[in-house]
PDB file of C-alpha atoms in Angstrom:
ATOM      1  CA  MET A   1     -25.834   4.812  -9.692  1.00 46.00           C
ATOM      2  CA  LEU A   2     -23.663   7.860 -10.163  1.00 46.00           C
ATOM      3  CA  ARG A   3     -24.958  11.007 -11.847  1.00 44.00           C
ATOM      4  CA  VAL A   4     -22.827  14.112 -12.259  1.00 44.00           C
ATOM      5  CA  VAL A   5     -24.659  17.429 -12.644  1.00 43.00           C
ATOM      6  CA  ALA A   6     -22.681  20.626 -13.275  1.00 46.00           C
ATOM      7  CA  VAL A   7     -24.051  23.681 -11.477  1.00 44.00           C
ATOM      8  CA  GLY A   8     -21.790  26.676 -12.009  1.00 41.00           C
ATOM      9  CA  ASP A   9     -18.323  25.903 -10.674  1.00 35.00           C
ATOM     10  CA  VAL A  10     -19.594  23.222  -8.300  1.00 38.00           C
ATOM     11  CA  VAL A  11     -20.132  19.626  -9.390  1.00 39.00           C
ATOM     12  CA  LYS A  12     -22.764  17.825  -7.345  1.00 42.00           C
ATOM     13  CA  GLN A  13     -22.708  14.071  -7.094  1.00 41.00           C
ATOM     14  CA  PHE A  14     -25.818  12.086  -6.264  1.00 41.00           C
ATOM     15  CA  THR A  15     -25.146   8.516  -5.293  1.00 42.00           C
ATOM     16  CA  SER A  16     -26.390   5.664  -3.173  1.00 46.00           C
ATOM     17  CA  VAL A  17     -22.932   4.101  -2.692  1.00 50.00           C
ATOM     18  CA  PRO A  18     -21.615   5.095   0.793  1.00 54.00           C
ATOM     19  CA  ALA A  19     -17.937   5.223  -0.214  1.00 53.00           C
ATOM     20  CA  LEU A  20     -18.660   7.585  -3.100  1.00 55.00           C
ATOM     21  CA  ALA A  21     -20.867   9.679  -0.828  1.00 59.00           C
ATOM     22  CA  TYR A  22     -17.968  10.021   1.625  1.00 58.00           C
ATOM     23  CA  VAL A  23     -15.626  11.172  -1.156  1.00 55.00           C
ATOM     24  CA  ALA A  24     -18.225  13.598  -2.475  1.00 59.00           C
ATOM     25  CA  ARG A  25     -18.773  15.122   0.993  1.00 61.00           C
ATOM     26  CA  HIS A  26     -15.066  15.738   1.443  1.00 57.00           C
ATOM     27  CA  ARG A  27     -14.722  17.098  -2.076  1.00 55.00           C
ATOM     28  CA  GLN A  28     -17.580  19.501  -1.347  1.00 59.00           C
ATOM     29  CA  ALA A  29     -15.926  20.533   1.938  1.00 56.00           C
ATOM     30  CA  SER A  30     -12.607  21.238   0.210  1.00 55.00           C
ATOM     31  CA  THR A  31     -14.239  23.496  -2.414  1.00 56.00           C
ATOM     32  CA  GLY A  32     -15.966  25.549   0.260  1.00 57.00           C
ATOM     33  CA  SER A  33     -19.403  25.226  -1.297  1.00 54.00           C
ATOM     34  CA  SER A  34     -22.447  25.409   0.945  1.00 53.00           C
ATOM     35  CA  ALA A  35     -24.564  23.307  -1.406  1.00 52.00           C
ATOM     36  CA  PRO A  36     -24.987  19.668  -0.428  1.00 51.00           C
ATOM     37  CA  ALA A  37     -22.776  17.456  -2.562  1.00 48.00           C
ATOM     38  CA  VAL A  38     -24.604  14.206  -1.845  1.00 49.00           C
ATOM     39  CA  GLN A  39     -28.250  13.372  -1.838  1.00 52.00           C
ATOM     40  CA  HIS A  40     -29.277   9.871  -0.809  1.00 51.00           C
ATOM     41  CA  ARG A  41     -32.179   8.322  -2.649  1.00 55.00           C
ATOM     42  CA  HIS A  42     -34.899   6.640  -0.710  1.00 55.00           C
ATOM     43  CA  SER A  43     -34.651   2.948  -1.421  1.00 55.00           C
ATOM     44  CA  THR A  44     -37.211   0.214  -1.194  1.00 62.00           C
ATOM     45  CA  GLY A  45     -35.007  -1.912   1.045  1.00 61.00           C
ATOM     46  CA  ARG A  46     -32.851  -3.232  -1.775  1.00 65.00           C
ATOM     47  CA  SER A  47     -29.513  -1.606  -2.437  1.00 67.00           C
ATOM     48  CA  GLU A  48     -28.595  -0.689  -5.977  1.00 73.00           C
ATOM     49  CA  VAL A  49     -25.102  -1.652  -7.066  1.00 77.00           C
ATOM     50  CA  ASP A  50     -23.554  -0.425 -10.291  1.00 83.00           C
ATOM     51  CA  LEU A  51     -21.892  -3.554 -11.661  1.00 83.00           C
ATOM     52  CA  ASP A  52     -20.067  -1.528 -14.309  1.00 86.00           C
ATOM     53  CA  LEU A  53     -17.598  -0.539 -11.594  1.00 88.00           C
ATOM     54  CA  TYR A  54     -16.452  -4.163 -11.291  1.00 91.00           C
ATOM     55  CA  VAL A  55     -15.784  -4.744 -15.015  1.00 93.00           C
ATOM     56  CA  PRO A  56     -12.098  -3.619 -14.892  1.00 93.00           C
ATOM     57  CA  ILE A  57     -11.438  -5.883 -11.894  1.00 95.00           C
ATOM     58  CA  LEU A  58     -13.082  -8.804 -13.669  1.00 96.00           C
ATOM     59  CA  ALA A  59     -11.092  -8.072 -16.841  1.00 97.00           C
ATOM     60  CA  ILE A  60      -7.792  -8.080 -14.930  1.00 97.00           C
ATOM     61  CA  GLY A  61      -8.726 -11.367 -13.244  1.00 97.00           C
ATOM     62  CA  VAL A  62      -9.624 -12.978 -16.586  1.00 98.00           C
ATOM     63  CA  LEU A  63      -6.404 -11.715 -18.196  1.00 98.00           C
ATOM     64  CA  GLY A  64      -4.331 -13.023 -15.271  1.00 98.00           C
ATOM     65  CA  ALA A  65      -5.980 -16.449 -15.415  1.00 98.00           C
ATOM     66  CA  ALA A  66      -5.553 -16.589 -19.209  1.00 98.00           C
ATOM     67  CA  PHE A  67      -1.872 -15.660 -18.905  1.00 98.00           C
ATOM     68  CA  ALA A  68      -1.307 -18.366 -16.287  1.00 97.00           C
ATOM     69  CA  PHE A  69      -3.147 -20.969 -18.380  1.00 98.00           C
ATOM     70  CA  PHE A  70      -1.288 -20.137 -21.605  1.00 97.00           C
ATOM     71  CA  SER A  71       2.084 -20.051 -19.803  1.00 96.00           C
ATOM     72  CA  LEU A  72       1.505 -23.518 -18.355  1.00 95.00           C
ATOM     73  CA  ALA A  73       0.229 -24.840 -21.689  1.00 95.00           C
ATOM     74  CA  ALA A  74       3.232 -23.406 -23.570  1.00 94.00           C
ATOM     75  CA  SER A  75       5.719 -24.925 -21.128  1.00 89.00           C
ATOM     76  CA  TRP A  76       3.951 -28.289 -21.315  1.00 86.00           C
ATOM     77  CA  LEU A  77       3.917 -28.237 -25.138  1.00 90.00           C
ATOM     78  CA  SER A  78       7.488 -27.019 -25.622  1.00 87.00           C
ATOM     79  CA  GLY A  79       9.129 -28.899 -22.740  1.00 78.00           C
ATOM     80  CA  PRO A  80      11.051 -32.165 -23.065  1.00 72.00           C
ATOM     81  CA  ARG A  81       9.109 -35.398 -22.707  1.00 73.00           C
ATOM     82  CA  ARG A  82      11.954 -37.567 -21.355  1.00 73.00           C
ATOM     83  CA  TYR A  83      12.667 -37.770 -17.652  1.00 68.00           C
ATOM     84  CA  ASN A  84      16.002 -38.572 -16.007  1.00 67.00           C
ATOM     85  CA  ARG A  85      17.210 -39.025 -12.450  1.00 66.00           C
ATOM     86  CA  ALA A  86      18.449 -35.454 -12.087  1.00 61.00           C
ATOM     87  CA  ARG A  87      15.076 -34.047 -13.088  1.00 63.00           C
ATOM     88  CA  LEU A  88      13.279 -36.034 -10.419  1.00 62.00           C
ATOM     89  CA  ASP A  89      15.521 -34.711  -7.611  1.00 63.00           C
ATOM     90  CA  SER A  90      14.129 -32.105  -5.242  1.00 64.00           C
ATOM     91  CA  TYR A  91      16.711 -29.570  -6.482  1.00 62.00           C
ATOM     92  CA  GLU A  92      17.132 -29.843 -10.217  1.00 54.00           C
ATOM     93  CA  CYS A  93      19.810 -27.761 -11.914  1.00 60.00           C
ATOM     94  CA  GLY A  94      20.892 -30.116 -14.677  1.00 58.00           C
ATOM     95  CA  ILE A  95      23.875 -31.581 -12.804  1.00 61.00           C
ATOM     96  CA  GLU A  96      23.545 -34.829 -10.921  1.00 60.00           C
ATOM     97  CA  PRO A  97      24.561 -34.436  -7.269  1.00 58.00           C
ATOM     98  CA  THR A  98      27.929 -35.853  -6.262  1.00 64.00           C
ATOM     99  CA  PRO A  99      29.345 -36.565  -2.801  1.00 64.00           C
ATOM    100  CA  GLN A 100      32.063 -33.897  -3.233  1.00 63.00           C
ATOM    101  CA  PRO A 101      30.958 -30.314  -3.916  1.00 59.00           C
ATOM    102  CA  ILE A 102      32.009 -28.940  -7.280  1.00 59.00           C
ATOM    103  CA  GLY A 103      34.093 -25.762  -7.242  1.00 59.00           C
ATOM    104  CA  GLY A 104      35.832 -26.110  -3.893  1.00 59.00           C
ATOM    105  CA  GLY A 105      33.042 -26.036  -1.343  1.00 62.00           C
ATOM    106  CA  ARG A 106      31.359 -23.140   0.424  1.00 64.00           C
ATOM    107  CA  PHE A 107      31.293 -19.536  -0.649  1.00 62.00           C
ATOM    108  CA  GLN A 108      33.569 -17.179   1.211  1.00 65.00           C
ATOM    109  CA  VAL A 109      32.079 -14.805   3.777  1.00 66.00           C
ATOM    110  CA  LYS A 110      32.982 -11.699   1.766  1.00 65.00           C
ATOM    111  CA  TYR A 111      30.270 -12.546  -0.746  1.00 74.00           C
ATOM    112  CA  PHE A 112      27.637 -12.590   1.990  1.00 78.00           C
ATOM    113  CA  ILE A 113      28.878  -9.257   3.350  1.00 77.00           C
ATOM    114  CA  THR A 114      28.580  -7.774  -0.130  1.00 78.00           C
ATOM    115  CA  ALA A 115      25.038  -9.115  -0.441  1.00 82.00           C
ATOM    116  CA  MET A 116      24.061  -7.705   2.954  1.00 83.00           C
ATOM    117  CA  LEU A 117      25.558  -4.317   2.067  1.00 84.00           C
ATOM    118  CA  PHE A 118      23.558  -4.304  -1.141  1.00 86.00           C
ATOM    119  CA  ILE A 119      20.350  -4.983   0.793  1.00 88.00           C
ATOM    120  CA  VAL A 120      21.100  -2.252   3.356  1.00 84.00           C
ATOM    121  CA  PHE A 121      21.793   0.398   0.725  1.00 85.00           C
ATOM    122  CA  ASP A 122      18.865  -0.773  -1.380  1.00 89.00           C
ATOM    123  CA  ILE A 123      16.580  -0.197   1.605  1.00 87.00           C
ATOM    124  CA  GLU A 124      18.180   3.228   2.039  1.00 87.00           C
ATOM    125  CA  ILE A 125      17.114   4.158  -1.481  1.00 88.00           C
ATOM    126  CA  ILE A 126      13.600   2.885  -0.759  1.00 90.00           C
ATOM    127  CA  PHE A 127      13.390   5.290   2.201  1.00 87.00           C
ATOM    128  CA  LEU A 128      15.036   8.191   0.356  1.00 89.00           C
ATOM    129  CA  TYR A 129      12.526   8.218  -2.503  1.00 89.00           C
ATOM    130  CA  PRO A 130       9.417   9.092  -0.421  1.00 88.00           C
ATOM    131  CA  PHE A 131      11.498  11.671   1.451  1.00 89.00           C
ATOM    132  CA  ALA A 132      12.432  13.345  -1.832  1.00 88.00           C
ATOM    133  CA  VAL A 133       8.799  13.340  -2.967  1.00 90.00           C
ATOM    134  CA  ALA A 134       7.434  14.816   0.293  1.00 89.00           C
ATOM    135  CA  PHE A 135      10.388  17.091   1.094  1.00 86.00           C
ATOM    136  CA  ASP A 136       8.337  20.320   0.884  1.00 87.00           C
ATOM    137  CA  SER A 137       5.742  19.186   3.409  1.00 91.00           C
ATOM    138  CA  LEU A 138       8.196  17.626   5.905  1.00 88.00           C
ATOM    139  CA  GLY A 139      10.136  20.771   6.729  1.00 87.00           C
ATOM    140  CA  TRP A 140      13.101  20.843   9.095  1.00 90.00           C
ATOM    141  CA  PHE A 141      11.951  17.815  11.074  1.00 90.00           C
ATOM    142  CA  GLY A 142      12.056  15.594   7.982  1.00 90.00           C
ATOM    143  CA  LEU A 143      15.431  16.979   6.945  1.00 91.00           C
ATOM    144  CA  ILE A 144      16.956  16.275  10.375  1.00 93.00           C
ATOM    145  CA  GLU A 145      15.438  12.773  10.508  1.00 92.00           C
ATOM    146  CA  MET A 146      16.757  11.897   7.046  1.00 91.00           C
ATOM    147  CA  GLY A 147      20.151  13.350   7.948  1.00 93.00           C
ATOM    148  CA  LEU A 148      20.331  11.082  11.014  1.00 94.00           C
ATOM    149  CA  PHE A 149      19.252   8.104   8.900  1.00 92.00           C
ATOM    150  CA  ILE A 150      21.961   8.756   6.312  1.00 92.00           C
ATOM    151  CA  LEU A 151      24.536   9.385   9.064  1.00 94.00           C
ATOM    152  CA  THR A 152      23.724   5.968  10.571  1.00 91.00           C
ATOM    153  CA  LEU A 153      24.225   4.296   7.198  1.00 89.00           C
ATOM    154  CA  VAL A 154      27.476   6.177   6.570  1.00 90.00           C
ATOM    155  CA  ALA A 155      28.743   4.971   9.965  1.00 91.00           C
ATOM    156  CA  ALA A 156      27.875   1.375   9.033  1.00 85.00           C
ATOM    157  CA  PHE A 157      29.577   1.799   5.659  1.00 87.00           C
ATOM    158  CA  ALA A 158      32.722   3.217   7.328  1.00 90.00           C
ATOM    159  CA  TYR A 159      32.771   0.286   9.769  1.00 86.00           C
ATOM    160  CA  VAL A 160      32.576  -2.286   6.965  1.00 83.00           C
ATOM    161  CA  TRP A 161      35.186  -0.413   4.946  1.00 86.00           C
ATOM    162  CA  ARG A 162      37.540  -0.209   7.953  1.00 89.00           C
ATOM    163  CA  ARG A 163      37.127  -3.949   8.665  1.00 83.00           C
ATOM    164  CA  GLY A 164      38.099  -4.768   5.052  1.00 79.00           C
ATOM    165  CA  GLY A 165      34.689  -5.987   3.951  1.00 75.00           C
ATOM    166  CA  LEU A 166      34.993  -4.216   0.597  1.00 78.00           C
ATOM    167  CA  GLU A 167      38.449  -5.537  -0.344  1.00 79.00           C
ATOM    168  CA  TRP A 168      38.683  -8.305  -2.935  1.00 73.00           C
ATOM    169  CA  ASP A 169      41.546 -10.783  -2.834  1.00 67.00           C
TER     170      ASP A 169
END
């Protein structure tokens, strides 16, 4: 069980849960207080667990299961009842497969290059966001590392541009 007792500017936490005791010790160390932040109760061999801490997790699990159940029930109730050959195929898109591909065959390579470029620059943004958040604490080392990372991506972009990967016919 968790009790919070205010004593002056210091808040002491008494708990029997080890994880909360760890957090309380480090919180006490960061405030600079000399008073003990955690006092363990003497137990009778049985550990006390506060089940109220698990209620939000249980609620999310119940809501997720209810959403899945109602989504499946709604699709079953609103879906068509008749089956056809195209629906029973392993890949069903509404068009029955024919021996000749519709639309002239395979996609051209330039579409794959565009998709790969999108993925590369999308990953660049994923790495730039944490850098922007932690810029103050990284200092010059972080700035140089991010500069080299961006320089590498600019070189790849220049290579693709020079090879004509961005030109549309």
